[in-house]
Amino acid sequence: MVGKAQSQLRKAHDASQQKASQLESTLSRRARGGRTIQEFNASKQKLTEAEERIIADHIVKLGNRAQGPTELQIEEFANHILFNKYGEKYEKVGKRWLYDFYARHPEIDTYWSKSLDTQRAGALNEHVVEHWFVYVKTNVIDVGILPEDWYGMDENNCPRGNLAKERVAGGSRKKTQHQQGGANRENVIGIVTICGDGTVLWPTLIFKGANLWTAWCKNNIANATFSASLKGWTDLELTIDWLVNHFDPQTREKAQGHTRALFMDGHSSHFTEPVIQFALANGIVVIGYPPHCTHALQGLDVVCFAKLKAQLKKAVTEFEELSRLSIHSITTQVTQYEKTGYKEID
């Protein structure tokens, strides 16, 4: 019994001596400027602890907006930071970086996104709406951003022909009566931005094509700016161009150094790293609407665009009617026989 106790005491003494020796070695190494294991591992990371903290905070903020980024978007954010730090010769994060990043930041978790139909079915519910207004209060109102610095941006498809449905007369027993008119299904995208004080910015019109035609830009009574896109809708390049060259110049002087709030839908091209970085660097808080809720929360969708489409339809209808009248006038009808030689027949 005594022998066993003495053996345990010797083991405890040896362990204590070993621990003291390790501590002495560690202190000696630290005194000579050595690094801890944690510091050594951190030195091998491409991103510093502070830089990863920025990414983690960014992910949490997007998650609170119901816009959690994909793994590819997180990697793009990290690579964007590295590019800004090292220039074009930077090395991208490796395949294992994201998994190690998650391990270093347990406050971040991953989830499977729901299918589109499921999201639409349950998007506009009491919890989502309540969370949205709490978020706006916290990040806009409580930090002192005034209504004259609130901006809502949205895009609207403007068909170049008369495609709107309306009630028309026709034969009985028909469910649908076709109406003659322009059937041009090509859209022009209009980017419209309204301010909380009732003012508006110059609109931007995006035409489908490789280049802009001069004829498209004539009669510009709205002082609109123009762009062209091969696909006919906004993409990363057009979004950052609009933010840098249109939104910022038109709102910077009015803000007088105060923070501006920019409300946009959660389209992927609206929340890329170049957009977010420019906004952060220039005093712009970009806030995305909850997915599939703009029909109820976006003022442009709820009020303005409905009237715009009605007025656009009216203008297109009147233009087409005037065109038909000028084409089918009596003078035109007589001239067509003269020009084709029918009047010379004897």
mmCIF file of C-alpha atoms in Angstrom:
data_model
loop_
_atom_site.group_PDB
_atom_site.id
_atom_site.type_symbol
_atom_site.label_atom_id
_atom_site.label_comp_id
_atom_site.label_asym_id
_atom_site.label_seq_id
_atom_site.Cartn_x
_atom_site.Cartn_y
_atom_site.Cartn_z
ATOM 1 C CA MET A 1 0.000 0.000 0.000
ATOM 2 C CA VAL A 2 2.806 2.376 1.039
ATOM 3 C CA GLY A 3 4.826 1.347 -2.025
ATOM 4 C CA LYS A 4 1.925 2.129 -4.347
ATOM 5 C CA ALA A 5 1.476 5.572 -2.776
ATOM 6 C CA GLN A 6 5.181 6.309 -3.143
ATOM 7 C CA SER A 7 5.037 5.280 -6.823
ATOM 8 C CA GLN A 8 2.121 7.630 -7.472
ATOM 9 C CA LEU A 9 3.964 10.465 -5.713
ATOM 10 C CA ARG A 10 7.042 9.890 -7.880
ATOM 11 C CA LYS A 11 4.896 9.943 -11.048
ATOM 12 C CA ALA A 12 3.187 13.151 -9.937
ATOM 13 C CA HIS A 13 6.565 14.706 -9.104
ATOM 14 C CA ASP A 14 8.011 13.691 -12.484
ATOM 15 C CA ALA A 15 4.968 15.096 -14.315
ATOM 16 C CA SER A 16 5.265 18.340 -12.360
ATOM 17 C CA GLN A 17 8.970 18.573 -13.174
ATOM 18 C CA GLN A 18 8.264 17.961 -16.878
ATOM 19 C CA LYS A 19 5.538 20.599 -16.937
ATOM 20 C CA ALA A 20 7.793 23.084 -15.172
ATOM 21 C CA SER A 21 10.543 22.350 -17.669
ATOM 22 C CA GLN A 22 8.150 22.898 -20.589
ATOM 23 C CA LEU A 23 6.930 26.148 -19.041
ATOM 24 C CA GLU A 24 10.506 27.317 -18.512
ATOM 25 C CA SER A 25 11.321 26.436 -22.130
ATOM 26 C CA THR A 26 8.236 28.291 -23.373
ATOM 27 C CA LEU A 27 9.011 31.382 -21.296
ATOM 28 C CA SER A 28 12.609 31.329 -22.476
ATOM 29 C CA ARG A 29 11.527 31.059 -26.108
ATOM 30 C CA ARG A 30 9.002 33.878 -25.669
ATOM 31 C CA ALA A 31 11.667 36.039 -24.032
ATOM 32 C CA ARG A 32 13.876 35.518 -27.090
ATOM 33 C CA GLY A 33 11.010 36.653 -29.365
ATOM 34 C CA GLY A 34 9.625 33.213 -30.145
ATOM 35 C CA ARG A 35 5.989 32.557 -31.131
ATOM 36 C CA THR A 36 3.240 30.449 -29.661
ATOM 37 C CA ILE A 37 1.765 27.539 -31.619
ATOM 38 C CA GLN A 38 -1.347 29.641 -32.276
ATOM 39 C CA GLU A 39 0.773 32.500 -33.599
ATOM 40 C CA PHE A 40 2.783 30.114 -35.769
ATOM 41 C CA ASN A 41 -0.384 28.626 -37.280
ATOM 42 C CA ALA A 42 -1.809 32.103 -37.812
ATOM 43 C CA SER A 43 1.333 33.132 -39.671
ATOM 44 C CA LYS A 44 0.653 30.386 -42.216
ATOM 45 C CA GLN A 45 -2.847 31.764 -42.940
ATOM 46 C CA LYS A 46 -3.250 34.009 -45.964
ATOM 47 C CA LEU A 47 -5.752 36.193 -44.135
ATOM 48 C CA THR A 48 -5.070 37.797 -40.778
ATOM 49 C CA GLU A 49 -7.333 37.288 -37.792
ATOM 50 C CA ALA A 50 -8.718 40.820 -38.266
ATOM 51 C CA GLU A 51 -9.451 40.165 -41.945
ATOM 52 C CA GLU A 52 -11.263 36.934 -41.147
ATOM 53 C CA ARG A 53 -13.216 38.823 -38.485
ATOM 54 C CA ILE A 54 -14.439 41.209 -41.192
ATOM 55 C CA ILE A 55 -15.599 38.260 -43.306
ATOM 56 C CA ALA A 56 -17.338 36.589 -40.361
ATOM 57 C CA ASP A 57 -19.177 39.788 -39.406
ATOM 58 C CA HIS A 58 -20.182 40.275 -43.040
ATOM 59 C CA ILE A 59 -21.641 36.745 -43.215
ATOM 60 C CA VAL A 60 -23.630 37.276 -40.013
ATOM 61 C CA LYS A 61 -25.045 40.576 -41.316
ATOM 62 C CA LEU A 62 -26.119 39.008 -44.600
ATOM 63 C CA GLY A 63 -27.683 36.101 -42.722
ATOM 64 C CA ASN A 64 -29.709 38.526 -40.620
ATOM 65 C CA ARG A 65 -31.071 39.949 -43.877
ATOM 66 C CA ALA A 66 -32.078 36.446 -45.059
ATOM 67 C CA GLN A 67 -29.341 36.722 -47.704
ATOM 68 C CA GLY A 68 -26.810 34.215 -46.426
ATOM 69 C CA PRO A 69 -23.905 34.009 -48.910
ATOM 70 C CA THR A 70 -22.972 30.817 -50.723
ATOM 71 C CA GLU A 71 -19.597 29.180 -50.162
ATOM 72 C CA LEU A 72 -18.421 30.528 -53.515
ATOM 73 C CA GLN A 73 -19.382 34.071 -52.492
ATOM 74 C CA ILE A 74 -17.470 33.721 -49.206
ATOM 75 C CA GLU A 75 -14.367 32.602 -51.085
ATOM 76 C CA GLU A 76 -14.786 35.511 -53.519
ATOM 77 C CA PHE A 77 -14.935 37.903 -50.567
ATOM 78 C CA ALA A 78 -11.716 36.441 -49.138
ATOM 79 C CA ASN A 79 -9.974 36.613 -52.512
ATOM 80 C CA HIS A 80 -11.130 40.206 -52.936
ATOM 81 C CA ILE A 81 -9.399 41.132 -49.661
ATOM 82 C CA LEU A 82 -6.214 39.357 -50.790
ATOM 83 C CA PHE A 83 -6.342 41.137 -54.153
ATOM 84 C CA ASN A 84 -6.613 44.525 -52.447
ATOM 85 C CA LYS A 85 -3.662 43.636 -50.208
ATOM 86 C CA TYR A 86 -1.250 42.047 -52.685
ATOM 87 C CA GLY A 87 -2.443 43.200 -56.114
ATOM 88 C CA GLU A 88 -2.685 41.064 -59.244
ATOM 89 C CA LYS A 89 -0.012 38.605 -58.009
ATOM 90 C CA TYR A 90 -2.110 37.530 -55.041
ATOM 91 C CA GLU A 91 -2.737 33.831 -54.339
ATOM 92 C CA LYS A 92 -6.335 32.725 -53.923
ATOM 93 C CA VAL A 93 -7.445 30.845 -50.834
ATOM 94 C CA GLY A 94 -7.053 27.088 -51.094
ATOM 95 C CA LYS A 95 -9.633 24.315 -51.196
ATOM 96 C CA ARG A 96 -9.373 23.695 -47.444
ATOM 97 C CA TRP A 97 -9.542 27.347 -46.408
ATOM 98 C CA LEU A 98 -13.329 27.526 -46.058
ATOM 99 C CA TYR A 99 -13.522 24.456 -43.806
ATOM 100 C CA ASP A 100 -10.714 25.803 -41.600
ATOM 101 C CA PHE A 101 -12.454 29.190 -41.556
ATOM 102 C CA TYR A 102 -15.650 27.572 -40.254
ATOM 103 C CA ALA A 103 -13.624 25.785 -37.568
ATOM 104 C CA ARG A 104 -12.054 29.074 -36.443
ATOM 105 C CA HIS A 105 -15.440 30.807 -36.349
ATOM 106 C CA PRO A 106 -18.000 28.570 -34.613
ATOM 107 C CA GLU A 107 -20.492 31.460 -34.542
ATOM 108 C CA ILE A 108 -21.096 30.745 -38.242
ATOM 109 C CA ASP A 109 -23.119 27.750 -39.355
ATOM 110 C CA THR A 110 -24.278 26.484 -42.738
ATOM 111 C CA TYR A 111 -27.806 25.673 -43.865
ATOM 112 C CA TRP A 112 -29.509 24.243 -46.916
ATOM 113 C CA SER A 113 -31.487 26.905 -48.764
ATOM 114 C CA LYS A 114 -35.139 26.143 -49.511
ATOM 115 C CA SER A 115 -36.446 25.642 -53.026
ATOM 116 C CA LEU A 116 -37.783 28.697 -54.835
ATOM 117 C CA ASP A 117 -41.440 27.611 -54.711
ATOM 118 C CA THR A 118 -41.203 26.883 -50.991
ATOM 119 C CA GLN A 119 -39.630 30.268 -50.379
ATOM 120 C CA ARG A 120 -42.360 32.061 -52.291
ATOM 121 C CA ALA A 121 -45.080 30.210 -50.444
ATOM 122 C CA GLY A 122 -43.782 31.216 -47.030
ATOM 123 C CA ALA A 123 -41.798 34.357 -47.782
ATOM 124 C CA LEU A 124 -44.213 37.066 -46.702
ATOM 125 C CA ASN A 125 -45.107 35.977 -43.195
ATOM 126 C CA GLU A 126 -45.412 37.843 -39.930
ATOM 127 C CA HIS A 127 -41.991 36.766 -38.652
ATOM 128 C CA VAL A 128 -40.138 37.859 -41.806
ATOM 129 C CA VAL A 129 -41.871 41.241 -41.948
ATOM 130 C CA GLU A 130 -41.314 41.907 -38.245
ATOM 131 C CA HIS A 131 -37.639 40.945 -38.513
ATOM 132 C CA TRP A 132 -37.250 43.192 -41.561
ATOM 133 C CA PHE A 133 -38.581 46.304 -39.822
ATOM 134 C CA VAL A 134 -36.514 45.605 -36.702
ATOM 135 C CA TYR A 135 -33.440 45.357 -38.923
ATOM 136 C CA VAL A 136 -34.268 48.641 -40.693
ATOM 137 C CA LYS A 137 -34.855 50.384 -37.358
ATOM 138 C CA THR A 138 -31.546 49.127 -35.973
ATOM 139 C CA ASN A 139 -29.387 49.811 -39.027
ATOM 140 C CA VAL A 140 -31.037 52.912 -40.484
ATOM 141 C CA ILE A 141 -33.218 54.826 -38.045
ATOM 142 C CA ASP A 142 -31.335 54.178 -34.789
ATOM 143 C CA VAL A 143 -27.983 55.167 -36.344
ATOM 144 C CA GLY A 144 -29.407 58.496 -37.474
ATOM 145 C CA ILE A 145 -29.760 58.076 -41.248
ATOM 146 C CA LEU A 146 -32.374 60.669 -42.223
ATOM 147 C CA PRO A 147 -35.206 60.088 -44.759
ATOM 148 C CA GLU A 148 -33.582 62.504 -47.221
ATOM 149 C CA ASP A 149 -30.718 60.003 -47.407
ATOM 150 C CA TRP A 150 -32.913 56.913 -47.919
ATOM 151 C CA TYR A 151 -32.913 55.596 -51.482
ATOM 152 C CA GLY A 152 -34.955 52.761 -52.937
ATOM 153 C CA MET A 153 -33.667 51.288 -56.208
ATOM 154 C CA ASP A 154 -35.505 48.796 -58.374
ATOM 155 C CA GLU A 155 -35.582 47.561 -61.951
ATOM 156 C CA ASN A 156 -38.599 47.407 -64.205
ATOM 157 C CA ASN A 157 -39.116 45.585 -67.498
ATOM 158 C CA CYS A 158 -40.497 47.941 -70.120
ATOM 159 C CA PRO A 159 -41.703 46.050 -73.229
ATOM 160 C CA ARG A 160 -41.028 47.901 -76.474
ATOM 161 C CA GLY A 161 -44.408 46.808 -77.836
ATOM 162 C CA ASN A 162 -47.950 46.893 -76.481
ATOM 163 C CA LEU A 163 -48.265 43.645 -74.530
ATOM 164 C CA ALA A 164 -50.483 44.722 -71.664
ATOM 165 C CA LYS A 165 -53.730 42.809 -71.179
ATOM 166 C CA GLU A 166 -56.948 44.806 -71.158
ATOM 167 C CA ARG A 167 -60.677 44.213 -71.608
ATOM 168 C CA VAL A 168 -61.759 44.482 -75.268
ATOM 169 C CA ALA A 169 -64.951 43.657 -77.164
ATOM 170 C CA GLY A 170 -65.289 40.643 -79.464
ATOM 171 C CA GLY A 171 -67.515 37.779 -80.527
ATOM 172 C CA SER A 172 -69.345 35.878 -77.820
ATOM 173 C CA ARG A 173 -68.228 32.436 -76.584
ATOM 174 C CA LYS A 174 -64.576 33.426 -76.814
ATOM 175 C CA LYS A 175 -62.434 33.408 -73.728
ATOM 176 C CA THR A 176 -59.695 35.485 -75.354
ATOM 177 C CA GLN A 177 -59.998 38.197 -77.973
ATOM 178 C CA HIS A 178 -56.693 38.997 -79.669
ATOM 179 C CA GLN A 179 -55.944 42.657 -80.210
ATOM 180 C CA GLN A 180 -53.848 43.955 -83.075
ATOM 181 C CA GLY A 181 -50.769 45.839 -81.985
ATOM 182 C CA GLY A 182 -47.034 45.709 -81.695
ATOM 183 C CA ALA A 183 -45.844 42.267 -80.648
ATOM 184 C CA ASN A 184 -42.268 43.224 -79.893
ATOM 185 C CA ARG A 185 -41.405 41.180 -76.823
ATOM 186 C CA GLU A 186 -37.966 42.696 -76.360
ATOM 187 C CA ASN A 187 -37.711 44.545 -73.065
ATOM 188 C CA VAL A 188 -35.842 47.636 -72.003
ATOM 189 C CA ILE A 189 -34.748 47.536 -68.360
ATOM 190 C CA GLY A 190 -35.347 50.733 -66.433
ATOM 191 C CA ILE A 191 -33.405 51.349 -63.199
ATOM 192 C CA VAL A 192 -35.397 53.784 -61.073
ATOM 193 C CA THR A 193 -34.329 55.262 -57.727
ATOM 194 C CA ILE A 194 -36.575 57.244 -55.378
ATOM 195 C CA CYS A 195 -35.600 59.126 -52.227
ATOM 196 C CA GLY A 196 -37.355 59.289 -48.875
ATOM 197 C CA ASP A 197 -37.912 63.043 -49.322
ATOM 198 C CA GLY A 198 -39.878 62.538 -52.552
ATOM 199 C CA THR A 199 -37.124 63.351 -55.035
ATOM 200 C CA VAL A 200 -35.936 60.964 -57.740
ATOM 201 C CA LEU A 201 -32.613 60.259 -59.428
ATOM 202 C CA TRP A 202 -32.108 60.188 -63.176
ATOM 203 C CA PRO A 203 -33.223 56.794 -64.468
ATOM 204 C CA THR A 204 -30.907 54.399 -66.277
ATOM 205 C CA LEU A 205 -32.169 52.486 -69.317
ATOM 206 C CA ILE A 206 -30.530 49.225 -70.381
ATOM 207 C CA PHE A 207 -31.054 48.074 -73.968
ATOM 208 C CA LYS A 208 -30.291 44.615 -75.284
ATOM 209 C CA GLY A 209 -27.309 44.736 -77.610
ATOM 210 C CA ALA A 210 -23.532 44.914 -77.855
ATOM 211 C CA ASN A 211 -23.556 48.691 -78.352
ATOM 212 C CA LEU A 212 -25.929 51.596 -77.948
ATOM 213 C CA TRP A 213 -27.636 53.009 -81.020
ATOM 214 C CA THR A 214 -27.812 56.783 -81.169
ATOM 215 C CA ALA A 215 -31.509 56.583 -82.034
ATOM 216 C CA TRP A 216 -32.220 54.888 -78.698
ATOM 217 C CA CYS A 217 -30.951 57.919 -76.800
ATOM 218 C CA LYS A 218 -32.917 60.627 -78.633
ATOM 219 C CA ASN A 219 -35.784 62.638 -77.093
ATOM 220 C CA ASN A 220 -34.327 62.079 -73.629
ATOM 221 C CA ILE A 221 -36.838 64.158 -71.686
ATOM 222 C CA ALA A 222 -36.109 62.290 -68.420
ATOM 223 C CA ASN A 223 -32.338 62.994 -68.557
ATOM 224 C CA ALA A 224 -31.830 59.240 -68.406
ATOM 225 C CA THR A 225 -28.473 57.548 -68.721
ATOM 226 C CA PHE A 226 -28.106 54.632 -71.115
ATOM 227 C CA SER A 227 -26.301 51.291 -71.133
ATOM 228 C CA ALA A 228 -26.304 48.168 -73.279
ATOM 229 C CA SER A 229 -26.161 44.524 -72.275
ATOM 230 C CA LEU A 230 -25.878 41.472 -74.498
ATOM 231 C CA LYS A 231 -28.409 39.626 -72.338
ATOM 232 C CA GLY A 232 -30.662 42.617 -71.846
ATOM 233 C CA TRP A 233 -30.583 42.786 -68.058
ATOM 234 C CA THR A 234 -28.322 43.988 -65.254
ATOM 235 C CA ASP A 235 -25.179 42.085 -64.362
ATOM 236 C CA LEU A 236 -22.170 42.645 -62.095
ATOM 237 C CA GLU A 237 -20.514 45.183 -64.402
ATOM 238 C CA LEU A 238 -23.672 47.230 -64.956
ATOM 239 C CA THR A 239 -24.542 47.244 -61.246
ATOM 240 C CA ILE A 240 -21.136 48.498 -60.115
ATOM 241 C CA ASP A 241 -21.124 51.022 -62.977
ATOM 242 C CA TRP A 242 -24.527 52.338 -61.875
ATOM 243 C CA LEU A 243 -23.418 52.578 -58.236
ATOM 244 C CA VAL A 244 -20.078 54.282 -58.947
ATOM 245 C CA ASN A 245 -20.955 56.528 -61.895
ATOM 246 C CA HIS A 246 -24.636 57.297 -61.355
ATOM 247 C CA PHE A 247 -25.907 56.768 -57.806
ATOM 248 C CA ASP A 248 -22.885 58.037 -55.876
ATOM 249 C CA PRO A 249 -22.331 61.258 -57.887
ATOM 250 C CA GLN A 250 -26.033 62.155 -57.757
ATOM 251 C CA THR A 251 -26.369 61.676 -53.980
ATOM 252 C CA ARG A 252 -22.949 62.481 -52.490
ATOM 253 C CA GLU A 253 -23.236 66.284 -52.383
ATOM 254 C CA LYS A 254 -26.769 66.176 -51.009
ATOM 255 C CA ALA A 255 -25.686 63.835 -48.186
ATOM 256 C CA GLN A 256 -23.010 66.327 -47.006
ATOM 257 C CA GLY A 257 -20.909 63.575 -45.503
ATOM 258 C CA HIS A 258 -23.800 61.741 -43.865
ATOM 259 C CA THR A 259 -24.391 58.019 -44.387
ATOM 260 C CA ARG A 260 -26.776 57.046 -47.179
ATOM 261 C CA ALA A 261 -29.088 54.010 -47.071
ATOM 262 C CA LEU A 262 -29.644 52.189 -50.359
ATOM 263 C CA PHE A 263 -32.500 49.655 -50.442
ATOM 264 C CA MET A 264 -32.292 47.051 -53.213
ATOM 265 C CA ASP A 265 -33.702 43.601 -53.903
ATOM 266 C CA GLY A 266 -31.518 40.602 -53.162
ATOM 267 C CA HIS A 267 -30.456 39.958 -56.755
ATOM 268 C CA SER A 268 -27.035 38.296 -56.901
ATOM 269 C CA SER A 269 -25.542 41.088 -59.026
ATOM 270 C CA HIS A 270 -26.523 43.650 -56.363
ATOM 271 C CA PHE A 271 -24.542 42.048 -53.545
ATOM 272 C CA THR A 272 -21.153 41.247 -55.036
ATOM 273 C CA GLU A 273 -17.954 42.124 -53.199
ATOM 274 C CA PRO A 274 -17.052 45.097 -55.455
ATOM 275 C CA VAL A 275 -20.482 46.594 -54.750
ATOM 276 C CA ILE A 276 -20.252 46.017 -50.996
ATOM 277 C CA GLN A 277 -16.660 47.253 -50.754
ATOM 278 C CA PHE A 278 -17.419 50.446 -52.673
ATOM 279 C CA ALA A 279 -20.471 51.077 -50.503
ATOM 280 C CA LEU A 280 -18.513 50.586 -47.271
ATOM 281 C CA ALA A 281 -15.735 52.889 -48.454
ATOM 282 C CA ASN A 282 -18.142 55.664 -49.440
ATOM 283 C CA GLY A 283 -20.626 55.828 -46.592
ATOM 284 C CA ILE A 284 -23.403 53.821 -48.226
ATOM 285 C CA VAL A 285 -25.348 51.197 -46.264
ATOM 286 C CA VAL A 286 -26.750 48.661 -48.730
ATOM 287 C CA ILE A 287 -29.849 46.890 -47.431
ATOM 288 C CA GLY A 288 -31.506 44.026 -49.277
ATOM 289 C CA TYR A 289 -35.192 43.267 -49.103
ATOM 290 C CA PRO A 290 -36.144 39.791 -47.829
ATOM 291 C CA PRO A 291 -36.329 37.300 -50.712
ATOM 292 C CA HIS A 292 -39.624 37.264 -52.659
ATOM 293 C CA CYS A 293 -41.148 40.069 -50.583
ATOM 294 C CA THR A 294 -40.588 43.103 -52.814
ATOM 295 C CA HIS A 295 -44.199 42.957 -54.035
ATOM 296 C CA ALA A 296 -45.216 44.058 -50.531
ATOM 297 C CA LEU A 297 -42.169 45.875 -49.098
ATOM 298 C CA GLN A 298 -40.642 47.652 -52.109
ATOM 299 C CA GLY A 299 -42.363 51.003 -52.626
ATOM 300 C CA LEU A 300 -41.512 51.136 -56.324
ATOM 301 C CA ASP A 301 -43.192 47.779 -56.885
ATOM 302 C CA VAL A 302 -46.216 48.566 -54.734
ATOM 303 C CA VAL A 303 -47.028 52.055 -56.024
ATOM 304 C CA CYS A 304 -44.877 53.489 -58.783
ATOM 305 C CA PHE A 305 -44.376 50.718 -61.334
ATOM 306 C CA ALA A 306 -48.083 49.887 -61.618
ATOM 307 C CA LYS A 307 -48.795 53.474 -62.703
ATOM 308 C CA LEU A 308 -45.707 53.491 -64.922
ATOM 309 C CA LYS A 309 -46.868 50.409 -66.824
ATOM 310 C CA ALA A 310 -50.338 51.876 -67.300
ATOM 311 C CA GLN A 311 -48.916 55.132 -68.673
ATOM 312 C CA LEU A 312 -46.400 53.275 -70.844
ATOM 313 C CA LYS A 313 -49.162 51.135 -72.323
ATOM 314 C CA LYS A 314 -51.226 54.235 -73.049
ATOM 315 C CA ALA A 315 -48.303 55.993 -74.757
ATOM 316 C CA VAL A 316 -47.421 52.953 -76.890
ATOM 317 C CA THR A 317 -51.063 52.481 -77.926
ATOM 318 C CA GLU A 318 -51.392 56.133 -78.956
ATOM 319 C CA PHE A 319 -48.117 55.992 -80.893
ATOM 320 C CA GLU A 320 -49.150 52.847 -82.771
ATOM 321 C CA GLU A 321 -52.560 54.318 -83.567
ATOM 322 C CA LEU A 322 -51.024 57.514 -84.963
ATOM 323 C CA SER A 323 -48.587 55.437 -87.017
ATOM 324 C CA ARG A 324 -51.421 53.392 -88.533
ATOM 325 C CA LEU A 325 -53.397 56.556 -89.361
ATOM 326 C CA SER A 326 -50.445 58.142 -91.160
ATOM 327 C CA ILE A 327 -49.742 54.953 -93.099
ATOM 328 C CA HIS A 328 -53.339 54.416 -94.194
ATOM 329 C CA SER A 329 -54.246 58.017 -95.135
ATOM 330 C CA ILE A 330 -55.976 58.682 -98.497
ATOM 331 C CA THR A 331 -52.854 60.335 -99.870
ATOM 332 C CA THR A 332 -50.756 57.320 -98.976
ATOM 333 C CA GLN A 333 -53.229 54.913 -100.551
ATOM 334 C CA VAL A 334 -53.250 56.840 -103.861
ATOM 335 C CA THR A 335 -49.472 57.176 -103.870
ATOM 336 C CA GLN A 336 -48.943 53.418 -103.564
ATOM 337 C CA TYR A 337 -50.675 52.862 -106.926
ATOM 338 C CA GLU A 338 -48.645 55.639 -108.564
ATOM 339 C CA LYS A 339 -45.318 54.321 -107.283
ATOM 340 C CA THR A 340 -46.017 50.741 -108.373
ATOM 341 C CA GLY A 341 -47.066 51.652 -111.927
ATOM 342 C CA TYR A 342 -50.736 50.674 -111.732
ATOM 343 C CA LYS A 343 -51.928 54.136 -112.905
ATOM 344 C CA GLU A 344 -49.873 53.837 -116.096
ATOM 345 C CA ILE A 345 -51.869 50.825 -117.275
ATOM 346 C CA ASP A 346 -53.988 51.810 -120.287
#
